[in-house]
Each structure stands twice: as C-alpha cells, then as structure tokens.
XYZ file of C-alpha atoms in Angstrom:
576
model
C -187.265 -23.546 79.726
C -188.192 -21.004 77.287
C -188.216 -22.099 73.176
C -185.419 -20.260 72.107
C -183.410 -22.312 75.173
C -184.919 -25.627 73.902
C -183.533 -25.264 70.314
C -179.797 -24.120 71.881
C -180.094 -27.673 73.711
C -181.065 -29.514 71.077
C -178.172 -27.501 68.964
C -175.779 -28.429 72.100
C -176.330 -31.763 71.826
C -175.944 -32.494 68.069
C -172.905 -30.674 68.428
C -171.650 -33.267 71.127
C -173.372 -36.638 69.449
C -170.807 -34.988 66.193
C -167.653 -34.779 68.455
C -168.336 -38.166 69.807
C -168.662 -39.470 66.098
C -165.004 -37.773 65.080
C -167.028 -35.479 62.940
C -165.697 -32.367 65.034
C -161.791 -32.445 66.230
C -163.306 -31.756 69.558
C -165.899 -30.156 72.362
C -163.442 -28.602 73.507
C -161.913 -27.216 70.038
C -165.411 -26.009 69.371
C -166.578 -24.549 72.331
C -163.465 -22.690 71.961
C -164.121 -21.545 68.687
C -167.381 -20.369 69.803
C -165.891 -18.735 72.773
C -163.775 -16.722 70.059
C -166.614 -15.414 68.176
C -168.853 -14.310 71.159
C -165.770 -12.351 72.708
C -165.807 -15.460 75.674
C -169.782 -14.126 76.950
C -171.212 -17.477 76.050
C -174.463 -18.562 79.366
C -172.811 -21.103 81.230
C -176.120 -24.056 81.783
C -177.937 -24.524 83.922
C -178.165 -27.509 86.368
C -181.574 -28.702 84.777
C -180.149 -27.683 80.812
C -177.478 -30.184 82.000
C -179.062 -32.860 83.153
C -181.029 -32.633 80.251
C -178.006 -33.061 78.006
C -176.902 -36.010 79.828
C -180.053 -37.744 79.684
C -180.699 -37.053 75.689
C -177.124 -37.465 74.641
C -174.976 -39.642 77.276
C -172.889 -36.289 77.901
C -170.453 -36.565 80.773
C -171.191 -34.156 83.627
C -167.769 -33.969 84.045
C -167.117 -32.511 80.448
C -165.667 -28.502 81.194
C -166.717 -25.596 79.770
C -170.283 -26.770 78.974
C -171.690 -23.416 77.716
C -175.135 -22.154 75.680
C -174.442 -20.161 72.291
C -176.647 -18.906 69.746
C -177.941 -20.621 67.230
C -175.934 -18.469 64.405
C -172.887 -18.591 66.570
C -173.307 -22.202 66.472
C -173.361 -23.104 62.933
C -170.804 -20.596 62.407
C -167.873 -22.109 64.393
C -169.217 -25.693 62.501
C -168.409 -24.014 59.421
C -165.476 -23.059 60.970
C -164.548 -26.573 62.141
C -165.196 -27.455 58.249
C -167.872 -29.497 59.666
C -169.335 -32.344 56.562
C -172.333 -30.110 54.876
C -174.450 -32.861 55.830
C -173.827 -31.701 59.608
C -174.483 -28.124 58.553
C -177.781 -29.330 57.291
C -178.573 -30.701 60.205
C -178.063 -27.648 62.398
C -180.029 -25.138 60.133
C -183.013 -27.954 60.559
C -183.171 -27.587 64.037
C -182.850 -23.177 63.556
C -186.257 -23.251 61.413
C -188.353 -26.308 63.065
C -191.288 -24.822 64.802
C -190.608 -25.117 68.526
C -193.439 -27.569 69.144
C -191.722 -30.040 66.681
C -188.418 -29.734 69.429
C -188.875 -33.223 70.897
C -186.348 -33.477 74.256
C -188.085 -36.258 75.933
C -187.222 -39.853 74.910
C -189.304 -42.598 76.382
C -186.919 -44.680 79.124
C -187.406 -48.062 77.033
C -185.290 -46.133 74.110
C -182.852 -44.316 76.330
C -180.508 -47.295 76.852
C -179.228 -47.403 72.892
C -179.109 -43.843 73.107
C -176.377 -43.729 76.091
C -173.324 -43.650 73.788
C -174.762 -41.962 70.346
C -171.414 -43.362 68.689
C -170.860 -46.728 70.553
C -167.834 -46.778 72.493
C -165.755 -50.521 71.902
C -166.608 -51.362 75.807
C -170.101 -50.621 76.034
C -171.388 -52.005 72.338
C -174.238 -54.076 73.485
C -177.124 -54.466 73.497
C -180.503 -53.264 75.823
C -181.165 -55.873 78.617
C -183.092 -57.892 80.027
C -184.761 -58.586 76.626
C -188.402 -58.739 76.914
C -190.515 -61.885 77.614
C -193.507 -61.309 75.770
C -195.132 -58.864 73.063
C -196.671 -55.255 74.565
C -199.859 -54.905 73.815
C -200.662 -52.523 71.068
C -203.369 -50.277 70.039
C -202.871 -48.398 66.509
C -202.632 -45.110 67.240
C -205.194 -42.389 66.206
C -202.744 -40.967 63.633
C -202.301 -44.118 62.454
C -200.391 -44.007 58.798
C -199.032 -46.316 56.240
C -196.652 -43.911 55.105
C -194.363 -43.582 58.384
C -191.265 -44.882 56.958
C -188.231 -42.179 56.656
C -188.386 -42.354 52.670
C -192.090 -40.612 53.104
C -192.088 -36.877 52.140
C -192.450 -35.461 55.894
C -189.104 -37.452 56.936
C -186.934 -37.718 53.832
C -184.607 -35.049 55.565
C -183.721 -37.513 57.974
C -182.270 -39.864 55.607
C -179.871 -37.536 54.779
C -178.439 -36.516 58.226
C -174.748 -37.475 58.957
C -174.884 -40.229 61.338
C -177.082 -42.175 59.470
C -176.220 -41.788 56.234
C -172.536 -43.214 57.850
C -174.556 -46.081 59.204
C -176.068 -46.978 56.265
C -172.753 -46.850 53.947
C -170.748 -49.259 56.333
C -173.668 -51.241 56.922
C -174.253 -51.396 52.916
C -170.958 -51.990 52.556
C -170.745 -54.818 54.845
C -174.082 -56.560 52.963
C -172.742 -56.152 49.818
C -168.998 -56.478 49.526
C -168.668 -59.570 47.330
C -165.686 -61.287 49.723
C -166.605 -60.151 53.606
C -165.671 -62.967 55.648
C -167.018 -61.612 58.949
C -170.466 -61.711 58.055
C -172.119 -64.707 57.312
C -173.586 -65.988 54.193
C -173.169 -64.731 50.694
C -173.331 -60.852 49.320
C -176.376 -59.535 49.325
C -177.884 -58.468 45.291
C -179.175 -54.998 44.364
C -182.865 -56.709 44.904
C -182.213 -57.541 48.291
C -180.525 -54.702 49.021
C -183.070 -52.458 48.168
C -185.503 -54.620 50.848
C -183.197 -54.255 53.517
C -182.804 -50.635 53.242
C -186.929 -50.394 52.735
C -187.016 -52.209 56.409
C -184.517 -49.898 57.994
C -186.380 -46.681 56.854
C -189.439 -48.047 57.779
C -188.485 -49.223 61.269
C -186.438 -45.542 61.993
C -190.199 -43.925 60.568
C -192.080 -45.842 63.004
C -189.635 -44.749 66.231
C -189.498 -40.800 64.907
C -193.018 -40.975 64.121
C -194.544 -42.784 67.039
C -191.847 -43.051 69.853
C -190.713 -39.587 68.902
C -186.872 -40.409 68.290
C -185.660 -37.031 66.611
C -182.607 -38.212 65.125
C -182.865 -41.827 64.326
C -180.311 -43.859 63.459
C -179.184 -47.916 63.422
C -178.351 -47.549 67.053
C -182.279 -48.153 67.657
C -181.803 -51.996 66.268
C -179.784 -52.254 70.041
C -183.467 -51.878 71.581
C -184.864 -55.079 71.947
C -188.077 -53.068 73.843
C -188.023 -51.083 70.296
C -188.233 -54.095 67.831
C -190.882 -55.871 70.828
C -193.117 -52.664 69.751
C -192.894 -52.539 66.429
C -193.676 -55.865 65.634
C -196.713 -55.508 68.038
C -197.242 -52.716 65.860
C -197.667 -54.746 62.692
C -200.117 -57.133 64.701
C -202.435 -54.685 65.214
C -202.229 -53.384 61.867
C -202.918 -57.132 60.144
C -199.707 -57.358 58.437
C -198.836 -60.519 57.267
C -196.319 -62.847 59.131
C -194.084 -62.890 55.918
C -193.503 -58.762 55.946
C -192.344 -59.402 60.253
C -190.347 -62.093 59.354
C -188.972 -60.169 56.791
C -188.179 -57.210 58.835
C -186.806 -59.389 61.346
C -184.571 -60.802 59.444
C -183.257 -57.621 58.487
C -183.121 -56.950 61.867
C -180.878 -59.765 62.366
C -178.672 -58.502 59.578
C -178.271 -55.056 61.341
C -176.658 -56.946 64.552
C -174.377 -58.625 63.096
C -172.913 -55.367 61.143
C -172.273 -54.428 64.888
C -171.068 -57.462 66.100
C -168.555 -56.847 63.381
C -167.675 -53.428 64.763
C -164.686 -52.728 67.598
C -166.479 -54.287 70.679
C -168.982 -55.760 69.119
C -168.324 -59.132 70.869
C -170.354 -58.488 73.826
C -172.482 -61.663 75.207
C -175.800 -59.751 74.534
C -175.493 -59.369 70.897
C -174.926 -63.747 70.806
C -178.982 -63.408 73.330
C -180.030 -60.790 70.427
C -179.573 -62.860 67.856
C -181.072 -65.814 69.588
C -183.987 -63.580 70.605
C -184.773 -62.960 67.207
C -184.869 -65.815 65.771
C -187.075 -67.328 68.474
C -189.776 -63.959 67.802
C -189.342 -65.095 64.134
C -190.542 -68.353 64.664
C -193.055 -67.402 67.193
C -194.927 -64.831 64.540
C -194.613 -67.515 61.950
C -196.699 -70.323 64.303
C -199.404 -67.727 65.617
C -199.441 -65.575 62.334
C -200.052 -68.625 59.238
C -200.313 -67.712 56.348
C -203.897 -66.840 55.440
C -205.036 -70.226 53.190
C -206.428 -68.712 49.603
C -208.213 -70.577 47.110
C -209.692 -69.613 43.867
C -213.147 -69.414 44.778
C -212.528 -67.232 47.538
C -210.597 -65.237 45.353
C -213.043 -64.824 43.023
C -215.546 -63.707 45.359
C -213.261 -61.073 46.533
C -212.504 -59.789 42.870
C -208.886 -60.809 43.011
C -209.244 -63.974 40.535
C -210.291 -64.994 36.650
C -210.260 -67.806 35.507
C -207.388 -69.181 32.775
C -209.696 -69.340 30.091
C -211.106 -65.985 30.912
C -208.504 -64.240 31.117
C -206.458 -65.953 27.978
C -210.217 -64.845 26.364
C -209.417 -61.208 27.399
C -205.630 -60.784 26.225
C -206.918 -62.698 22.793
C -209.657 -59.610 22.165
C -207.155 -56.998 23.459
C -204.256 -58.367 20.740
C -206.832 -58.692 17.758
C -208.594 -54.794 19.117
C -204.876 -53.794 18.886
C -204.323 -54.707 15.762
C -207.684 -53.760 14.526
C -207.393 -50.040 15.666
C -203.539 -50.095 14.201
C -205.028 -50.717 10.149
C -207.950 -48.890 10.640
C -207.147 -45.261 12.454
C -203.165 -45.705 11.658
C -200.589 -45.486 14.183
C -201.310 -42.887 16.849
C -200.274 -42.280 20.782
C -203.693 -44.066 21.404
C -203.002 -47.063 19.134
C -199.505 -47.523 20.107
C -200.118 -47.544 23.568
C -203.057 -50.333 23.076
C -200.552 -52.320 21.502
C -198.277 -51.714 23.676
C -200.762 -53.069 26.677
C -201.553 -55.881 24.430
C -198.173 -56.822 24.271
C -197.159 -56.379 27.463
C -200.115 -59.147 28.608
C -199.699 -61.616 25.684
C -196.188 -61.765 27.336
C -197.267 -61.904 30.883
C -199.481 -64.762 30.320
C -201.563 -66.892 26.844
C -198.707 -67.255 24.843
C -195.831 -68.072 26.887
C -195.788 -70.164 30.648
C -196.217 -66.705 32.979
C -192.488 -65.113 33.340
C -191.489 -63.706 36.227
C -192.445 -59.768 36.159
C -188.707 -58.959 36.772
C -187.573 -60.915 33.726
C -190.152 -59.251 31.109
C -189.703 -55.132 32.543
C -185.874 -56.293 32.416
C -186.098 -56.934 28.773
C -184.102 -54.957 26.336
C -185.106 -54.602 22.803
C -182.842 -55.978 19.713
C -181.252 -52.675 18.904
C -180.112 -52.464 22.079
C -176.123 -52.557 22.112
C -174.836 -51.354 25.229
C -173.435 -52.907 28.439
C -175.835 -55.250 30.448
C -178.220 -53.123 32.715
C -178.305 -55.220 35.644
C -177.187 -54.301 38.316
C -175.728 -57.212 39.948
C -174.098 -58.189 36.664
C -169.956 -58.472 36.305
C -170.071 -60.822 33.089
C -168.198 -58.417 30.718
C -169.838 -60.152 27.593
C -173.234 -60.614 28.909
C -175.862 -59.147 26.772
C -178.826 -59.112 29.981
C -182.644 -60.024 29.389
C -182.739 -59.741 25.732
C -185.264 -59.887 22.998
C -183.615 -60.619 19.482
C -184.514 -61.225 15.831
C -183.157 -64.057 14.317
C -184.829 -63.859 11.156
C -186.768 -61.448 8.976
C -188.280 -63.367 6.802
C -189.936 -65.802 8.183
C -189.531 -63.580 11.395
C -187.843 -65.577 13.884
C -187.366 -63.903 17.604
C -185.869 -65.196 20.583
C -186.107 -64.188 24.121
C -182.419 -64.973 26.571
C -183.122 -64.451 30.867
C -179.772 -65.022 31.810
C -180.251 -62.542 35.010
C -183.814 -64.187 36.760
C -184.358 -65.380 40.190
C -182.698 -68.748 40.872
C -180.093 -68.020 38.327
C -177.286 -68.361 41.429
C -178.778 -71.124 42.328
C -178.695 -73.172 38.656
C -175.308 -72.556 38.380
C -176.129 -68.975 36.196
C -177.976 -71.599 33.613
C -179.683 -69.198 31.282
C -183.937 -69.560 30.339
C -184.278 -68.749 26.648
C -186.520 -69.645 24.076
C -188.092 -69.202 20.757
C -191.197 -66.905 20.522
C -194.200 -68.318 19.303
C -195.075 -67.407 15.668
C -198.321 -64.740 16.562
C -196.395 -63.927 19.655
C -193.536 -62.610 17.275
C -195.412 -60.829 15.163
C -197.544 -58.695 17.986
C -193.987 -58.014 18.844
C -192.524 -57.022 15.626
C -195.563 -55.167 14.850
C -195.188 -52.988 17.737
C -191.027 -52.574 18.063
C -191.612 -50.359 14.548
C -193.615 -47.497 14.406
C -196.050 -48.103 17.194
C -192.957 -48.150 19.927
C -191.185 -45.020 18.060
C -194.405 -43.046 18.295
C -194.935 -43.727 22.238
C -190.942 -42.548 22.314
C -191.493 -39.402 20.660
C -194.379 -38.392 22.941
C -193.173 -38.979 26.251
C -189.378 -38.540 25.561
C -187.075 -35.031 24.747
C -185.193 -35.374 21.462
C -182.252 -37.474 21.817
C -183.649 -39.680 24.769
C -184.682 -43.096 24.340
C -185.533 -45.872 26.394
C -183.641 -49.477 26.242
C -186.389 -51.593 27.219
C -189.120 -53.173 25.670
C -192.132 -52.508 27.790
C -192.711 -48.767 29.353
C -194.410 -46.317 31.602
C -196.688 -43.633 30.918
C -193.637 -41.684 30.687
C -191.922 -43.820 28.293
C -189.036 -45.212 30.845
C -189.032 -48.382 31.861
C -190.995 -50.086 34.682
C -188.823 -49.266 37.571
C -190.009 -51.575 40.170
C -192.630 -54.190 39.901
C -194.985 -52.605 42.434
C -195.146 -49.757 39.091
C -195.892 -52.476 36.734
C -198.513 -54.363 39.116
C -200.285 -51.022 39.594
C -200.303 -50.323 35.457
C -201.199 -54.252 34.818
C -204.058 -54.026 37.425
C -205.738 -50.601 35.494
C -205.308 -52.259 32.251
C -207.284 -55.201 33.080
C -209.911 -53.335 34.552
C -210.239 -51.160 31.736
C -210.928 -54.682 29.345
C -213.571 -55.754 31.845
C -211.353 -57.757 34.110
C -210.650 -57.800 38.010
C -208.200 -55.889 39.271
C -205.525 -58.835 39.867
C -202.185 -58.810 40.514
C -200.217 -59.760 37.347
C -198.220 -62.288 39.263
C -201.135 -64.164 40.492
C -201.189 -65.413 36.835
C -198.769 -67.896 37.941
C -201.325 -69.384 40.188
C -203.959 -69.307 37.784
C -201.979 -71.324 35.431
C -200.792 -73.618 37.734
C -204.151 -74.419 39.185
C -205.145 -75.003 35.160
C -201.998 -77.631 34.916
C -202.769 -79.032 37.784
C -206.350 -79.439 37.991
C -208.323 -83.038 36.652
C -209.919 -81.529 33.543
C -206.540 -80.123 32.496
C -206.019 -79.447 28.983
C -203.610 -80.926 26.717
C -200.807 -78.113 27.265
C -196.575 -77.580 27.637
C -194.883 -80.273 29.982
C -195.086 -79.161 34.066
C -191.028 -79.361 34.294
C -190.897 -77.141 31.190
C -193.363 -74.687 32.217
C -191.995 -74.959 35.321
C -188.623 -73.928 34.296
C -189.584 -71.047 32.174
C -191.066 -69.385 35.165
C -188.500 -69.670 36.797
C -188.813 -72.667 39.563
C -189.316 -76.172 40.185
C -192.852 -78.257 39.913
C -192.183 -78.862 43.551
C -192.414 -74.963 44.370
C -196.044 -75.667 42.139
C -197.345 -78.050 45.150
C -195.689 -75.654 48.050
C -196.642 -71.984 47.013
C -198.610 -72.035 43.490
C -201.033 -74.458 43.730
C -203.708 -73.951 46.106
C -206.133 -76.302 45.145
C -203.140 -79.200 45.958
C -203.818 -80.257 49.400
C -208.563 -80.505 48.720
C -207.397 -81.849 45.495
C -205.500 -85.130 46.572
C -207.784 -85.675 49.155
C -210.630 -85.585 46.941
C -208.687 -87.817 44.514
C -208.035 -90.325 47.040
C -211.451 -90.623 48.350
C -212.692 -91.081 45.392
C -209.967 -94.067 44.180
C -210.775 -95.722 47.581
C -214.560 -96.575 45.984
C -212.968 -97.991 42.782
C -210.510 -99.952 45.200
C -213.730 -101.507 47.131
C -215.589 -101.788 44.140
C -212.582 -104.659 43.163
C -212.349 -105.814 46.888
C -215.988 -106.915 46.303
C -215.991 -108.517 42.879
C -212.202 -110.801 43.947
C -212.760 -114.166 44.964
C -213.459 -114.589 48.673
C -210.893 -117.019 50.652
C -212.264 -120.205 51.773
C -214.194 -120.421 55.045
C -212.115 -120.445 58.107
C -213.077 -124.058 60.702
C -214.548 -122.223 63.348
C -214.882 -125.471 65.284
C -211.572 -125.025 67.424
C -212.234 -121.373 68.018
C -215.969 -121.676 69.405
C -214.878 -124.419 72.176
C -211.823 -121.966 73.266
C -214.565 -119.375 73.110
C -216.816 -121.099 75.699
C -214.217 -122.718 78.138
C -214.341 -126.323 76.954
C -211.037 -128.510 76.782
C -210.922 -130.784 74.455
C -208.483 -133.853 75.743
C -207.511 -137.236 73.850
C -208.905 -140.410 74.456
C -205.437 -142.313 75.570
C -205.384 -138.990 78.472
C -209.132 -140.143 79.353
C -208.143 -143.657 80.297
C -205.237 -142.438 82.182
C-alpha cells in the first residue's frame, strides 16, 4: 500500500470513528457529499484497504459505498458537513504528518476497546479475561519522562474531538457538586487537576509506546493496557503512592462509563474489583521506602532545625542589611522577598502548608476570593491583613487549606509574630512595588504576596519547590524540598532533647493536621524512638525490682518429696 493510500485510510477512518460519534449526520451523507465534488469517480477499496478499516476502526463490512477520496476532497465535504473545527484539525494533522509517523497497526491486546470507537449501549464493557499477573517489563530504549499527552510532541492530541468530549463529560461527572450516580463527594479543582495529570499521562504512554494514534478514555476498557503500564512504572522505580494514585484514577474513569447508556455490563462490576485488588497488591510488594534523617542527610536532602532556622535568621538580617545600605533595588527586593518567603515557610511560624502561604493575598487586596473551589460570597480567601499601624499588628486567615471540609470549614488564623510582621511590612512597601514594576506591564499587578521571577504568583507548588530548593542552595543549604520542613520540625518536637517550644496540638493545627498524622507520616524517628525509650525504662524498672523487698521464702519441704516420688501418709492410715 503506497503512502499516499495509507494517509486516505487513516483519513477514511477518522471520518467513520466521527459518524459513529454523531459528529457527522452520516457515512452515507458524506460519502455522498464527496461523491458530489469528485463528479461520482471516487476508487472503490480494496479487499485488503477494507479489512484494514475494519480491523483499526470496528467498520462494518457490510457498510455500502465504502470509497477512497483525496485528502482535499476529504476535508472539503467535512467543511461541508459543518464538521466541529476541532474535527477539521484533526484531518489537516493527518494531510501534513510524515508518512512514517502513519501508524495502522494496533497491537491485538488494545484492539478489543477499540472495536466500537464510540461505545454502542450493548457492547459497553470491558476487555476480558482480565489478566492474572503483571507482564514483565523492560524500559524501553527511548525511554522518557515526558510521555504524557500535555508534553510538547503530543499536546495536539489533547485537543482532538473525541477526547476533548471525553474529558468534558467525564469532568463534568467528577465535579458536578450534586451527581448522585457516582459515588462519593465532588471532586475540588486540586484533585481535579491530578486526575486529568493521570489521564494524559496514561493516553502518552499508549501513543508513545503502544503506538495508539488517536487516544482516547476508551483505552481505560483495556485491562491488558493498565496491566502494562503499571509494569511500566515498576521498572521505572516509581513509587507505590504515584500507581496507586493512577489507579485510583483509573477506577474513577470506569465508573464515568458505568454511568453511561449500557454501562451496566457484569465486566465493569470484575474491573472495578480488579483494580482494587492490583491496588492493594502494589501497595504490599511496593512499601514505602523507610527515610530517616540521617539517611537523609547523607543524601543531601536534610538540615537540621537549628541549621536551617540559623540560615533563614542570616538571610532576614542580610535582607535587611542590603535594604539600608544600597537602598531598595530589583536585587534587594528580591532578597527580601526570599527572606520572607522562608521566615514564613518555617522559624517563625509552625511550617504552613505550601498551598496556604502561595495562596496568600496581600491587605490591599479587595476583590472576590481566588480560590477556585470557593462559593462563600463573603469570603475574603488566604489573607494577610494589618490590624494596626502603630504598633503594627498583622494577622494571617487560611480559611481555604487542606482538611478545611473535613473541620467543618473551621478557619486557621493567627497573629504574626512581632519581627515576623515587620520583615513583612518592610517588604509589602517599596521593596514589593519595585519587583512589580520590573517584571509587570503598566497597569498589571499581582494579588498575592509571594511571586515568581516573573512577578505572578506561584502557580503550582512543584514552581515554588523548584524556586525554594535554588534559594537554599544559594545560602549554603541542601537542596530540600520546602515541605520536608514539616518533618524537620516534627522530628525537633518530638525528639528527647526537645526544646521548650509551641504546644504539639497547636502546632499541629496550624499546619494543618492532627499530632496523630505527626506519629503516621511526619515523624520518622517515632517507631527507633519508642523502642529505644522503652529499653531504656525497662533498666530503671529492674533497677527498683532489685532494691523492693523480696517475699518470704517459699517451704520447699512438700514440693521436694512430690519431686522425688515419696508419699507422705498419716500415722492413724499406718496402723490401719
């Protein structure tokens, strides 16, 4: 089959997979259409061109009429049909793709989902028998990170009709506030954005290495797909959490078409099962790697509490410093903007979650709450205020934070330590208004307190980590993640030479938790440390076993004859 051939096929079959989704009136409208504009001297296919077809996309052999047009013919009766542009995109991809990148065979574990490319109501289901064990897996020698769909060399993908359909209903079936078919409660902008991360990335991985040219959600109906791709993740030492994580979005993806018209078949109830039982499988032969602070340390990951309170100390006083002696300049402001930033993340306050403090608005802020999950009309989101001038008084309010759903939207706010304040103050004036004027057009301006080299806010807190992590190397630090302060003050708290500091429940609830989520995921010197603890009581304990009284002797008289065999009788039995 010669090139030019390939592409028509590959055109031919889009153009069916779109009258199967209702994005065309019909094949038969459009192949009429086309007939029209090539005076009815359209190449009838081939036997092999057909078979072809009804391998790649389910088409019914008995379908009439089944002709080859050219490519320009072909996107102009779908401009015709007043085809979605999306669709038109999609054809005029395939016209300038190299032929090498025309990909017509599909591997027969992915063929099933692919039988219906819009699912009819009686044969929603999914692929069967589901497999019995993991495939074996071998990263491939193009092995990259950067497979998902949201990568530069896919991004067009995300865009094509069928799947950007899937994704809307499948969005809107997450996140509708009140949808009683799916179970559990809405999903939030946060976890949101994961689930769609885990989609692209799992449609990357089959276009990239099962060669899947137009991926969409129907791939979630291969269990022999998901089997792969988590024995992908094995073999490239991902961490039980992220394949839990994608199989749980996994999970979520099944139900969406359990909720669809035929989406009751008996194999999506085995999916589901199947699932969960993988989940539980990765989690028991994939624990979580045990850290500890020396370890840590060794690997350049950890510094100490007083080391790195030490460090954020030097870089507030530098700040300052540099502020009265060179005046306030895009160099200054942005040290004191750094300083800042860390004096919040950890020394002066119990460490905040990262969310909370690039959330943050600053006082003049008067607009509508900026996140996004928010529908209190009167709700003011993370603030920082001044309550007083003189003496300066500020207060910070986290009414949006992680377990706010689950404290009954309770809000964390608090006064701001006294040299805390005035770092702040300091740098809200002309420090902040200088780093504004740089990076920002006249007119802009940015809400938040804390910003990027470009003067927006931190958009995600993978940006902020990054920024955090080349700020503390540049003091002479280790390049840790900013949220592994939380560990390094709760091993402080927690440790026997603890200093006299803020009550655990307190500290505790500033961050954002529970001391019980300190024993279960902050403190990793818990488990060594009781142990030692107790071992170490237990020689105290004998110590006062020893020095007690000793109970009186037991007779041992009765007990030695029973010992050797003797019985001992009366004297009236005797003389009987």
């Amino acid at each position: 089959m010669c090139d030019k051939r390939k592409r028509q096929c590959v055109c031919l079959r889009q153009v069916y997979k779109s009258c199967l989704d209702g994005l065309l009136p019909s094949y038969q409208a459009f192949y009429r259409v086309c007939s029209r504009l090539t005076k009815h001297q359209s190449t009838l296919l081939s036997g092999q061109d057909k078979q072809l077809l009804v391998a790649l996309a389910g088409m019914d052999v008995s379908v009439p009429h089944v002709a080859v047009v050219s490519l320009a013919v072909c996107c102009r009766a779908l401009k015709l049909c007043k085809v979605p542009a999306a669709v038109l995109h999609a054809f005029d991809d395939i016209r300038l793709q190299p032929a090498s990148q025309v990909v017509l065979g599909l591997p027969e574990h992915i063929l099933a989902p692919h039988a219906q490319p819009s699912p009819n109501p009686v044969q929603l289901q999914m692929t069967t028998p589901f497999p019995v064990t993991l495939p074996g897996c071998a990263l491939p020698a193009d092995f990259n990170k950067q497979h998902g769909l949201l990568a530069k060399p896919y991004k067009h993908l995300v865009h094509r009709a069928v799947l950007e359909q899937h994704m809307g209903e499948f969005k809107s079936f997450s996140t509708n506030p009140f949808q009683l078919n799916r179970k559990g409660i809405a999903h939030g902008s946060r976890t949101w954005q994961n689930s769609e991360k885990q989609v692209y990335l799992f449609l990357g991985y089959c276009h990239h290495y099962q060669q899947v040219s137009q991926p969409t959600l129907q791939l979630f109906l291969s269990s022999p797909l998901i089997a792969q791709y988590v024995s992908f993740h094995i073999a490239a030492g991902h961490s039980q959490l992220y394949i839990r994580n994608f199989l749980s979005c996994a999970r979520c993806v099944l139900r969406w078409w359990q909720s669809k018209p035929g989406g009751n078949h008996p194999s999506f109830v085995e999916g589901l099962e199947w699932l969960q039982t993988l989940g539980l499988q990765v989690a028991d032969q994939l624990p979580r790697p045990s850290k500890d602070p020396k370890g840590l340390a060794d690997a350049g990951k950890w510094m100490s509490a007083p080391r790195l309170v030490h460090l954020i100390h030097g870089a507030e006083l530098q700040s300052q410093d540099q502020m009265q002696q060179q005046g306030v300049t895009v160099e200054t402001s942005r040290d004191m903007h750094d300083a800042a930033l860390a004096a919040m993340t950890f020394s002066h306050l119990p460490p905040v979650r990262l969310s909370c403090i690039r959330s943050l608005v600053v006082p003049a802020y008067t607009g509508p709450c900026l996140h996004p999950d928010c529908k209190e009309p009167s709700c003011e989101g993370n603030r920082l205020s001044i309550t007083s001038e003189s003496p300066l008084l500020m207060h910070i309010q986290l009414p949006h934070h992680k377990n706010a759903r689950k404290w009954g939207k309770a809000v964390i706010e608090f006064d701001v330590p006294s040299d805390l304040a005035q770092l702040l103050h300091t740098y809200l004036g002309a420090p902040r208004k200088a780093l504004l004027e740089h990076h920002l057009l006249i007119g802009d301006t940015c809400p938040y307190v804390f910003m990027d080299m470009h003067g927006r806010g931190f958009v995600a807190a993978a940006v902020l980590t990054l920024y955090t992590q080349k700020w503390l190397v540049s003091r002479g630090g280790v390049p840790m993640n900013p949220s592994m302060c939380r560990q390094v003050f709760v091993d402080e708290r927690q440790s026997n030479n603890a200093t006299a500091g803020p009550s655990n429940q307190g500290a505790a609830m500033i961050m954002g938790h529970s001391v019980k989520q300190w024993d279960k995921w902050y403190d990793m010197q818990y488990h060594p440390r009781l142990a030692q603890n107790a071992v170490d009581g237990m020689q105290s304990w004998r110590a006062a076993m020893l020095q007690s009284h000793p109970p009186a002797a037991p007779d041992l008289t009765l007990s030695s004859a029973l010992h050797c065999g003797h019985v001992l009788v009366s004297d009236s039995e005797e003389s009987r």
